[in-house]
Short mmCIF file of C-alpha atoms in Angstrom, two decimals:
data_model
loop_
_atom_site.label_atom_id
_atom_site.label_comp_id
_atom_site.label_asym_id
_atom_site.label_seq_id
_atom_site.Cartn_x
_atom_site.Cartn_y
_atom_site.Cartn_z
CA MET R 1 -0.01 0.27 0.18
CA SER R 2 2.97 2.14 0.84
CA HIS R 3 3.57 2.06 -3.22
CA ILE R 4 0.19 3.31 -4.11
CA ARG R 5 0.03 5.87 -1.48
CA GLN R 6 3.66 7.31 -3.11
CA PHE R 7 1.79 7.06 -6.26
CA LEU R 8 -1.26 9.20 -4.89
CA THR R 9 1.85 12.00 -2.89
CA SER R 10 2.93 12.29 -6.07
CA LEU R 11 -0.08 13.36 -8.15
CA LYS R 12 -0.24 17.23 -8.37
CA ILE R 13 -4.49 17.93 -8.61
CA GLY R 14 -4.83 21.11 -8.31
CA LYS R 15 -3.15 23.34 -5.32
CA SER R 16 -5.39 21.22 -2.56
CA GLY R 17 -6.93 18.27 -4.08
CA GLN R 18 -6.89 15.27 -3.05
CA THR R 19 -7.12 11.58 -4.24
CA PHE R 20 -7.86 8.48 -2.69
CA ILE R 21 -8.49 5.40 -2.81
CA VAL R 22 -11.35 2.94 -0.66
CA GLU R 23 -12.89 -0.36 -0.61
CA ARG R 24 -16.15 -0.94 -1.20
CA SER R 25 -16.62 -1.82 2.92
CA GLY R 26 -15.58 2.05 3.07
CA LEU R 27 -12.45 1.44 4.65
CA LEU R 28 -9.43 3.43 3.54
CA VAL R 29 -6.73 2.33 1.11
CA ALA R 30 -4.64 5.07 0.82
CA SER R 31 -4.84 8.59 0.10
CA SER R 32 -2.61 11.49 -1.36
CA THR R 33 -2.76 12.90 2.34
CA PRO R 34 -0.50 12.09 5.32
CA GLN R 35 -3.26 10.38 6.79
CA LEU R 36 -2.36 6.61 7.08
CA PRO R 37 -5.07 3.88 6.27
CA PHE R 38 -4.39 2.24 9.36
CA VAL R 39 -3.53 3.08 13.01
CA VAL R 40 -1.62 0.95 15.62
CA MET R 41 -3.31 0.42 19.19
CA GLY R 42 -0.82 -1.53 21.58
CA ASP R 43 0.35 -4.86 19.11
CA LYS R 44 -2.78 -4.06 17.28
CA VAL R 45 -3.34 -2.70 14.06
CA GLU R 46 -6.25 -1.72 13.01
CA ARG R 47 -8.30 -0.65 9.61
CA VAL R 48 -9.35 3.04 9.13
CA GLN R 49 -12.81 3.95 7.99
CA ALA R 50 -12.62 6.85 5.31
CA ALA R 51 -15.42 8.80 7.33
CA ASP R 52 -13.69 8.41 10.31
CA VAL R 53 -9.91 9.71 9.14
CA ASP R 54 -8.73 13.01 10.20
CA ASP R 55 -7.93 14.69 7.29
CA PHE R 56 -11.09 17.19 7.17
CA LEU R 57 -11.55 17.21 3.25
CA LEU R 58 -10.91 13.31 3.07
CA ARG R 59 -13.26 12.50 5.80
CA GLU R 60 -16.12 15.14 4.60
CA THR R 61 -15.99 13.86 1.23
CA ALA R 62 -16.50 10.55 2.12
CA ARG R 63 -19.31 10.93 4.47
CA TYR R 64 -20.84 12.79 1.56
CA LEU R 65 -20.59 10.21 -0.59
CA GLU R 66 -21.99 7.45 2.14
CA GLY R 67 -25.32 9.79 2.46
CA LYS R 68 -25.52 9.76 -1.07
CA PHE R 69 -25.33 6.70 -2.48
CA GLY R 70 -26.01 4.47 1.58
CA ASN R 71 -23.28 2.76 1.15
CA TRP R 72 -20.20 2.89 -1.17
CA ARG R 73 -21.46 -0.54 -2.55
CA GLY R 74 -23.94 1.78 -3.88
CA ILE R 75 -21.34 3.32 -6.49
CA THR R 76 -21.46 1.06 -9.33
CA GLU R 77 -20.35 3.67 -12.08
CA ALA R 78 -18.36 6.35 -12.36
CA GLN R 79 -19.99 9.29 -11.04
CA GLN R 80 -19.09 12.94 -11.74
CA LEU R 81 -20.50 15.16 -8.80
CA ASP R 82 -20.22 18.65 -6.67
CA PHE R 83 -20.97 19.21 -2.81
CA THR R 84 -20.54 22.63 -0.97
CA LEU R 85 -18.60 22.75 2.53
CA HIS R 86 -18.39 25.65 4.55
CA GLY R 87 -19.56 27.90 1.45
CA GLU R 88 -17.09 26.43 -0.52
CA ARG R 89 -17.63 24.05 -3.53
CA TYR R 90 -16.07 21.08 -4.65
CA PHE R 91 -15.72 18.78 -7.78
CA LEU R 92 -15.79 14.94 -7.02
CA GLN R 93 -15.06 11.86 -9.15
CA VAL R 94 -15.29 8.82 -8.16
CA VAL R 95 -14.36 5.79 -10.43
CA PRO R 96 -15.02 2.15 -9.48
CA PHE R 97 -11.98 -0.17 -9.95
CA ALA R 98 -11.70 -3.97 -9.69
CA ASP R 99 -9.05 -6.86 -10.73
CA GLY R 100 -10.72 -9.57 -11.01
CA GLU R 101 -12.35 -11.20 -8.44
CA ASN R 102 -9.56 -9.97 -6.15
CA LEU R 103 -10.39 -6.34 -5.65
CA SER R 104 -13.01 -3.91 -6.05
CA TRP R 105 -11.63 -0.01 -4.92
CA LEU R 106 -13.37 3.34 -5.57
CA ILE R 107 -11.03 5.50 -6.55
CA VAL R 108 -11.74 9.04 -5.27
CA VAL R 109 -10.82 12.26 -6.51
CA VAL R 110 -12.38 15.76 -4.90
CA VAL R 111 -10.65 19.32 -6.04
CA PRO R 112 -12.44 22.39 -5.04
CA GLU R 113 -13.24 24.93 -7.26
CA ALA R 114 -11.02 27.55 -6.38
CA ASP R 115 -8.38 25.62 -8.09
CA PHE R 116 -9.62 25.60 -10.87
CA MET R 117 -10.19 29.65 -11.44
CA GLU R 118 -6.73 30.20 -9.82
CA ARG R 119 -4.85 29.21 -12.74
CA ILE R 120 -7.29 31.84 -14.84
CA ARG R 121 -7.53 34.68 -12.38
CA ALA R 122 -3.35 34.15 -12.72
CA ASN R 123 -3.92 35.03 -16.60
CA ASN R 124 -6.53 37.81 -15.91
CA VAL R 125 -4.25 39.84 -13.73
CA MET R 126 -0.73 39.03 -16.03
CA THR R 127 -3.18 40.56 -18.93
CA LEU R 128 -4.23 43.17 -16.63
CA ARG R 129 -1.13 44.55 -15.75
CA LEU R 130 0.32 44.19 -19.32
CA CYS R 131 -2.64 45.93 -20.45
CA LEU R 132 -1.59 48.87 -17.76
CA VAL R 133 1.85 49.14 -18.58
CA ALA R 134 1.08 49.80 -22.38
CA LEU R 135 -1.70 52.15 -21.47
CA ALA R 136 0.65 53.81 -19.20
CA ILE R 137 3.24 53.70 -21.76
CA ALA R 138 1.00 55.45 -24.75
CA ILE R 139 -0.03 58.23 -21.86
CA VAL R 140 3.72 59.39 -21.42
CA VAL R 141 3.85 59.06 -24.67
CA GLY R 142 1.04 60.29 -25.82
CA GLY R 143 1.95 63.54 -23.34
CA LEU R 144 5.55 63.88 -24.90
CA THR R 145 4.79 63.58 -28.97
CA ALA R 146 2.50 65.14 -31.57
CA ARG R 147 -0.95 64.24 -32.39
CA TRP R 148 -0.42 62.22 -34.91
CA ILE R 149 0.76 59.49 -32.30
CA THR R 150 -2.44 58.92 -30.99
CA GLN R 151 -4.59 57.09 -33.01
CA PRO R 152 -1.57 54.60 -32.91
CA ILE R 153 -1.83 54.68 -29.14
CA TRP R 154 -5.80 54.21 -29.39
CA ARG R 155 -5.18 51.15 -31.45
CA LEU R 156 -3.01 49.71 -28.60
CA SER R 157 -5.41 50.68 -25.92
CA LYS R 158 -8.53 48.98 -27.19
CA ALA R 159 -6.21 45.54 -28.34
CA SER R 160 -5.29 45.24 -25.01
CA MET R 161 -8.34 45.65 -23.34
CA ALA R 162 -9.95 43.59 -26.10
CA ILE R 163 -7.32 40.94 -24.60
CA ALA R 164 -8.16 41.84 -20.88
CA ASN R 165 -11.62 40.60 -21.70
CA GLY R 166 -10.28 37.41 -23.35
CA ASN R 167 -10.22 38.15 -26.49
CA PHE R 168 -6.76 37.02 -27.75
CA GLU R 169 -7.76 37.77 -32.03
CA GLN R 170 -5.77 40.85 -32.52
CA GLN R 171 -3.56 42.23 -33.95
CA VAL R 172 -2.37 45.82 -34.34
CA GLU R 173 -1.53 47.52 -37.39
CA ILE R 174 1.11 50.30 -37.49
CA ASP R 175 3.60 50.54 -40.13
CA ARG R 176 6.59 52.83 -38.31
CA ARG R 177 9.85 51.78 -37.43
CA ASP R 178 9.92 54.55 -34.31
CA GLU R 179 9.53 53.35 -30.74
CA LEU R 180 6.06 53.08 -31.18
CA GLY R 181 6.54 50.53 -34.50
CA ILE R 182 8.66 48.28 -32.36
CA LEU R 183 5.98 48.28 -29.26
CA ALA R 184 3.36 47.29 -31.54
CA ASN R 185 5.28 44.51 -32.75
CA ALA R 186 5.90 43.33 -29.35
CA PHE R 187 2.67 43.65 -28.79
CA ASN R 188 1.12 41.42 -31.79
CA GLN R 189 4.12 38.66 -30.63
CA MET R 190 2.51 38.63 -26.61
CA THR R 191 -0.74 38.35 -28.62
CA ALA R 192 -0.03 35.37 -30.21
CA GLN R 193 2.26 33.98 -27.84
CA ILE R 194 -0.76 33.97 -25.05
CA LYS R 195 -3.12 32.67 -28.41
CA PHE R 196 -0.66 30.11 -28.83
CA SER R 197 -0.28 28.89 -25.14
CA GLN R 198 -4.18 29.09 -24.78
CA ALA R 199 -4.83 26.71 -28.13
CA GLU R 200 -1.98 24.38 -26.21
CA LEU R 201 -3.39 24.20 -22.81
CA ALA R 202 -6.88 23.55 -24.35
CA GLU R 203 -5.68 21.03 -26.83
CA TYR R 204 -3.79 19.34 -23.67
CA SER R 205 -6.97 19.69 -21.90
CA ARG R 206 -9.09 17.87 -24.58
CA SER R 207 -6.43 15.02 -25.19
CA LEU R 208 -6.37 14.62 -21.09
CA GLU R 209 -10.31 14.51 -20.84
CA MET R 210 -10.35 11.80 -23.83
CA LYS R 211 -7.97 10.05 -22.48
CA VAL R 212 -9.76 9.72 -19.10
CA ARG R 213 -12.95 9.00 -20.23
CA ASP R 214 -11.42 6.36 -23.14
CA ARG R 215 -9.51 4.48 -19.83
CA THR R 216 -12.39 4.83 -17.71
CA LEU R 217 -14.53 3.56 -20.48
CA GLU R 218 -12.54 0.41 -21.09
CA LEU R 219 -12.28 0.02 -17.10
CA GLN R 220 -15.75 -0.10 -16.98
CA GLN R 221 -16.13 -2.66 -20.24
CA GLU R 222 -13.78 -4.78 -18.54
CA LYS R 223 -15.76 -5.22 -15.62
CA GLU R 224 -19.18 -5.89 -17.09
CA LYS R 225 -17.33 -8.54 -18.97
CA SER R 226 -15.68 -10.16 -15.42
CA GLU R 227 -19.12 -9.99 -13.97
CA GLU R 228 -20.60 -11.64 -17.12
CA LEU R 229 -18.81 -14.58 -17.10
CA LEU R 230 -18.76 -15.14 -13.48
CA LEU R 231 -22.74 -14.84 -13.46
CA ASN R 232 -22.55 -17.56 -16.32
CA ILE R 233 -20.68 -19.34 -13.96
CA LEU R 234 -22.47 -19.07 -10.96
CA PRO R 235 -25.86 -18.08 -9.66
CA GLN R 236 -25.45 -14.02 -8.79
CA LYS R 237 -26.04 -14.76 -5.06
CA ILE R 238 -23.53 -17.11 -4.94
CA ALA R 239 -21.32 -14.85 -6.90
CA GLU R 240 -21.83 -11.62 -4.49
CA ARG R 241 -21.11 -13.93 -1.68
CA LEU R 242 -17.38 -15.36 -3.37
CA LYS R 243 -16.64 -11.19 -3.73
CA ARG R 244 -17.00 -10.63 -0.37
CA ASP R 245 -15.79 -14.04 1.09
CA GLN R 246 -13.70 -16.74 -0.97
CA SER R 247 -13.79 -19.50 1.90
CA ALA R 248 -16.40 -22.59 0.77
CA ILE R 249 -20.22 -21.86 0.83
CA ALA R 250 -22.84 -24.30 2.17
CA ASP R 251 -26.67 -24.12 2.51
CA TYR R 252 -28.53 -26.42 3.20
CA PHE R 253 -32.30 -26.41 1.21
CA ASP R 254 -35.40 -28.80 2.91
CA GLU R 255 -37.14 -28.39 -0.34
CA VAL R 256 -35.91 -28.52 -4.08
CA THR R 257 -36.83 -30.38 -6.94
CA ILE R 258 -33.94 -32.06 -8.76
CA LEU R 259 -34.18 -32.90 -12.78
CA PHE R 260 -31.95 -35.23 -14.73
CA ALA R 261 -31.94 -35.57 -18.53
CA ASP R 262 -29.99 -37.72 -20.93
CA ILE R 263 -30.01 -38.23 -24.43
CA VAL R 264 -30.74 -41.60 -25.88
CA GLY R 265 -29.48 -42.60 -28.83
CA PHE R 266 -27.15 -39.53 -28.80
CA THR R 267 -23.82 -42.46 -28.42
CA PRO R 268 -25.38 -44.39 -31.60
CA LEU R 269 -25.25 -40.82 -33.79
CA SER R 270 -22.08 -39.83 -32.73
CA SER R 271 -20.29 -42.97 -35.17
CA ARG R 272 -22.22 -41.85 -38.45
CA ILE R 273 -21.54 -38.00 -38.39
CA SER R 274 -18.29 -35.61 -37.55
CA PRO R 275 -17.20 -34.59 -34.42
CA ILE R 276 -17.90 -30.71 -35.01
CA ASP R 277 -20.92 -31.75 -36.01
CA LEU R 278 -21.85 -33.65 -33.18
CA VAL R 279 -20.40 -30.91 -30.87
CA ASN R 280 -22.86 -28.45 -32.56
CA LEU R 281 -26.01 -30.42 -32.51
CA LEU R 282 -25.52 -31.18 -28.48
CA ASN R 283 -24.66 -27.20 -28.15
CA ARG R 284 -28.14 -26.79 -30.12
CA ILE R 285 -29.71 -28.99 -27.63
CA PHE R 286 -28.59 -27.47 -24.30
CA SER R 287 -28.50 -24.19 -25.83
CA ASN R 288 -32.59 -24.73 -25.92
CA PHE R 289 -32.56 -26.15 -22.75
CA ASP R 290 -31.13 -23.33 -21.12
CA HIS R 291 -33.63 -21.02 -22.42
CA LEU R 292 -36.15 -23.09 -21.10
CA ALA R 293 -34.18 -23.35 -17.32
CA GLU R 294 -34.39 -19.56 -18.11
CA ARG R 295 -37.91 -19.22 -19.16
CA TYR R 296 -38.87 -21.26 -15.56
CA ARG R 297 -36.36 -19.12 -13.04
CA LEU R 298 -34.24 -22.57 -12.87
CA GLU R 299 -30.65 -22.95 -12.06
CA LYS R 300 -28.80 -25.23 -14.07
CA ILE R 301 -25.97 -27.40 -12.38
CA LYS R 302 -24.10 -28.44 -14.97
CA THR R 303 -23.57 -31.40 -18.10
CA ILE R 304 -21.54 -34.02 -18.10
CA GLY R 305 -21.43 -35.37 -21.78
CA ASP R 306 -24.75 -35.46 -23.02
CA ALA R 307 -26.36 -35.44 -19.85
CA TYR R 308 -27.87 -32.57 -17.91
CA MET R 309 -28.48 -31.22 -14.69
CA VAL R 310 -31.22 -28.35 -13.34
CA VAL R 311 -32.61 -27.60 -9.89
CA GLY R 312 -35.57 -25.93 -8.92
CA GLY R 313 -36.02 -24.22 -5.19
CA LEU R 314 -32.55 -22.66 -5.07
CA PRO R 315 -30.66 -20.29 -4.18
CA LYS R 316 -33.81 -18.50 -3.12
CA HIS R 317 -36.35 -20.57 -2.22
CA ARG R 318 -39.45 -21.00 -4.50
CA GLN R 319 -43.07 -22.23 -3.50
CA ASP R 320 -43.38 -23.52 -7.12
CA HIS R 321 -39.99 -25.53 -7.86
CA ALA R 322 -41.65 -28.62 -8.58
CA GLU R 323 -44.26 -27.45 -10.74
CA ALA R 324 -41.08 -25.48 -12.63
CA VAL R 325 -39.14 -28.21 -13.03
CA ALA R 326 -42.26 -30.17 -14.30
CA ASN R 327 -43.07 -27.92 -17.09
CA MET R 328 -39.54 -27.85 -17.83
CA ALA R 329 -39.47 -31.40 -18.68
CA LEU R 330 -42.47 -31.78 -20.49
CA GLU R 331 -40.88 -28.68 -22.84
CA MET R 332 -37.61 -30.77 -23.40
CA GLN R 333 -39.68 -33.91 -24.12
CA ALA R 334 -41.28 -31.99 -27.14
CA ALA R 335 -38.21 -30.24 -28.27
CA ILE R 336 -36.79 -33.61 -28.47
CA ASN R 337 -39.49 -34.78 -30.22
CA GLN R 338 -39.31 -31.54 -32.87
CA LEU R 339 -35.66 -31.85 -33.52
CA GLN R 340 -36.24 -35.84 -33.81
CA ALA R 341 -38.70 -34.98 -36.86
CA GLU R 342 -36.21 -32.43 -38.71
CA LEU R 343 -33.08 -34.28 -38.44
CA GLY R 344 -34.71 -37.77 -39.53
CA GLU R 345 -32.88 -39.70 -36.62
CA SER R 346 -33.85 -41.80 -33.57
CA LEU R 347 -33.48 -38.82 -30.89
CA GLN R 348 -35.51 -39.73 -27.24
CA ILE R 349 -34.73 -38.13 -24.05
CA ARG R 350 -34.58 -40.18 -20.39
CA ILE R 351 -35.37 -37.79 -17.63
CA GLY R 352 -35.31 -38.50 -14.07
CA ILE R 353 -36.86 -36.11 -11.09
CA ASN R 354 -36.97 -36.29 -7.59
CA THR R 355 -37.51 -34.06 -4.47
CA GLY R 356 -36.42 -33.75 -1.42
CA PRO R 357 -33.59 -31.91 0.89
CA VAL R 358 -29.71 -30.79 -0.42
CA VAL R 359 -26.95 -28.82 0.58
CA ALA R 360 -25.51 -26.40 -1.82
CA GLY R 361 -22.81 -24.52 -2.51
CA VAL R 362 -18.86 -24.08 -4.22
CA ILE R 363 -16.12 -25.61 -2.06
CA GLY R 364 -12.79 -25.26 -3.58
CA ILE R 365 -9.94 -22.56 -4.61
CA LYS R 366 -9.88 -23.47 -8.47
CA LYS R 367 -12.38 -23.80 -11.24
CA PHE R 368 -15.34 -22.97 -8.90
CA ILE R 369 -18.84 -24.68 -10.29
CA TYR R 370 -22.05 -24.65 -8.02
CA ASP R 371 -23.02 -27.91 -6.89
CA LEU R 372 -25.70 -29.93 -4.97
CA TRP R 373 -24.73 -32.91 -2.43
CA GLY R 374 -27.52 -35.37 -0.71
CA ASP R 375 -29.71 -38.86 -0.96
CA THR R 376 -32.04 -36.31 -2.93
CA VAL R 377 -29.39 -36.08 -5.99
CA ASN R 378 -28.58 -39.38 -6.17
CA VAL R 379 -32.30 -40.57 -6.27
CA ALA R 380 -32.53 -38.04 -8.37
CA SER R 381 -29.83 -39.60 -11.21
CA ARG R 382 -30.90 -42.98 -10.78
CA MET R 383 -34.81 -41.72 -11.06
CA GLU R 384 -32.89 -40.81 -14.58
CA SER R 385 -30.85 -44.07 -15.48
CA SER R 386 -33.61 -46.74 -14.54
CA GLY R 387 -36.07 -45.03 -16.72
CA LEU R 388 -37.47 -44.83 -19.95
CA PRO R 389 -36.39 -43.48 -23.32
CA GLY R 390 -39.19 -40.63 -24.33
CA LYS R 391 -40.32 -40.99 -20.39
CA ILE R 392 -40.09 -38.71 -17.34
CA GLN R 393 -39.93 -40.55 -14.23
CA VAL R 394 -40.46 -39.10 -10.76
CA THR R 395 -40.63 -40.50 -6.98
CA VAL R 396 -43.51 -40.31 -4.54
CA ASP R 397 -42.39 -37.51 -3.37
CA THR R 398 -42.64 -35.34 -6.03
CA TYR R 399 -45.70 -37.11 -7.09
CA LYS R 400 -47.51 -35.98 -3.98
CA ILE R 401 -46.36 -32.33 -4.55
CA LEU R 402 -47.50 -32.10 -8.59
CA HIS R 403 -50.74 -34.68 -8.74
CA ASP R 404 -53.45 -32.19 -8.37
CA GLN R 405 -52.20 -30.71 -10.97
CA TYR R 406 -50.66 -33.02 -13.65
CA LEU R 407 -51.91 -36.53 -15.04
CA PHE R 408 -49.77 -39.52 -13.86
CA GLU R 409 -49.43 -43.12 -14.61
CA PRO R 410 -47.85 -45.16 -11.93
CA ARG R 411 -45.40 -47.22 -13.20
CA GLY R 412 -45.20 -49.62 -9.85
CA LEU R 413 -42.06 -50.83 -7.59
CA ILE R 414 -38.78 -50.76 -9.34
CA GLU R 415 -35.39 -52.17 -8.22
CA VAL R 416 -33.29 -48.57 -7.88
CA LYS R 417 -29.69 -48.82 -7.22
CA GLY R 418 -28.63 -48.58 -3.34
CA LYS R 419 -32.27 -47.92 -2.04
CA GLY R 420 -33.95 -51.27 -2.89
CA GLU R 421 -37.55 -50.85 -4.49
CA MET R 422 -39.35 -47.57 -4.92
CA MET R 423 -42.64 -46.63 -6.52
CA THR R 424 -42.25 -44.76 -8.94
CA TYR R 425 -44.46 -42.80 -11.48
CA TRP R 426 -44.78 -41.53 -15.12
CA LEU R 427 -45.07 -38.34 -15.73
CA LEU R 428 -47.14 -37.91 -18.83
CA SER R 429 -48.85 -34.03 -19.08
CA ARG R 430 -50.72 -31.17 -17.37
CA GLN R 431 -54.25 -31.61 -15.67
CA PRO R 432 -56.51 -30.28 -18.39
CA GLY R 433 -57.33 -26.76 -17.39
CA LYS R 434 -54.25 -26.27 -15.39
CA ILE R 435 -51.90 -23.20 -16.58
CA GLY R 436 -48.59 -24.23 -16.40
#
């Protein structure tokens, strides 16, 4: 952090502007002031909240941002603000900065309005002084010379006043070789130099503004890409928890509904078409399933080969988890039947569904995956593997929840590996008149 602090200290943000970096929790990371981001109390070192530091401007700026957005996590994009403190106006810019999953900082720059105006006032004072000098010379020369030089001095005076008012497009036309001609040439050169300096300053300001805007846009785009990639891997709620704490996540859910599906006939098909065509076909099928999962607000867990796993009722609990899974299963059947008709290939889907408690979460430190554990998962998998092509096999637990809304056909007792005999049912369709 000392390197960051040295860098911020080296920045010259106006005469009295300040820069500081805070975490999303409000803890100070570094600043351009002598303020340290921690305090030493005995043998303990404690981090300092930005809103509690000793530096007046840094502290009041942090409090203003917390008051405006509620907390630091409420600042999700670059902000340009201004506020008044003790009768003085301040300009404020906040830019979020994130580095993958490791850093989530806010970079804050605050500058008094007086700093912006100081250079302008100084230039005006200098210009006014030059004008006064030129005017004094004109008065002295006018008193000592004949009336024929009055007109050139009047031109000089008029041009000087125009420059004092900010109009630098001034050229005094005096075709003389005496002192007045020299003064006019010097005045024209001074005006040209001021105009050139002003143009350079304006161009530099535009260039700096564009660089800041482009860099801010790049950072924002990178952040959005990282967020999108993370949300394609993990549920949003779980991703947000991992950003705060990368320790293992394990949540217990007392009732969810799990679906396993397997494409029947996919293995023989792989011997008749190229690997690329095979992968494209599987991508087409699973992309269709992904759209169904999104429509019914279900959580896709994973795919293994030509097997697909999805669950309803987590990471956020919902009462209709079994109905949503049943609706998706019926539409998965319909989608495969339509694809079979299009391709003229013998493709069918075997689906198994079970309802019960599970533990869900993320373990390990690399290649995160949101997964489920528990006997409910094993039984759901057995429902798929012991089912029949083109059928949806469900357990008694799922049947009890859905039998009033869907049509079922009892399959009877079957031998389930590791569970013995179990009563199962075939899910056929929705009840007539029931809305899915």
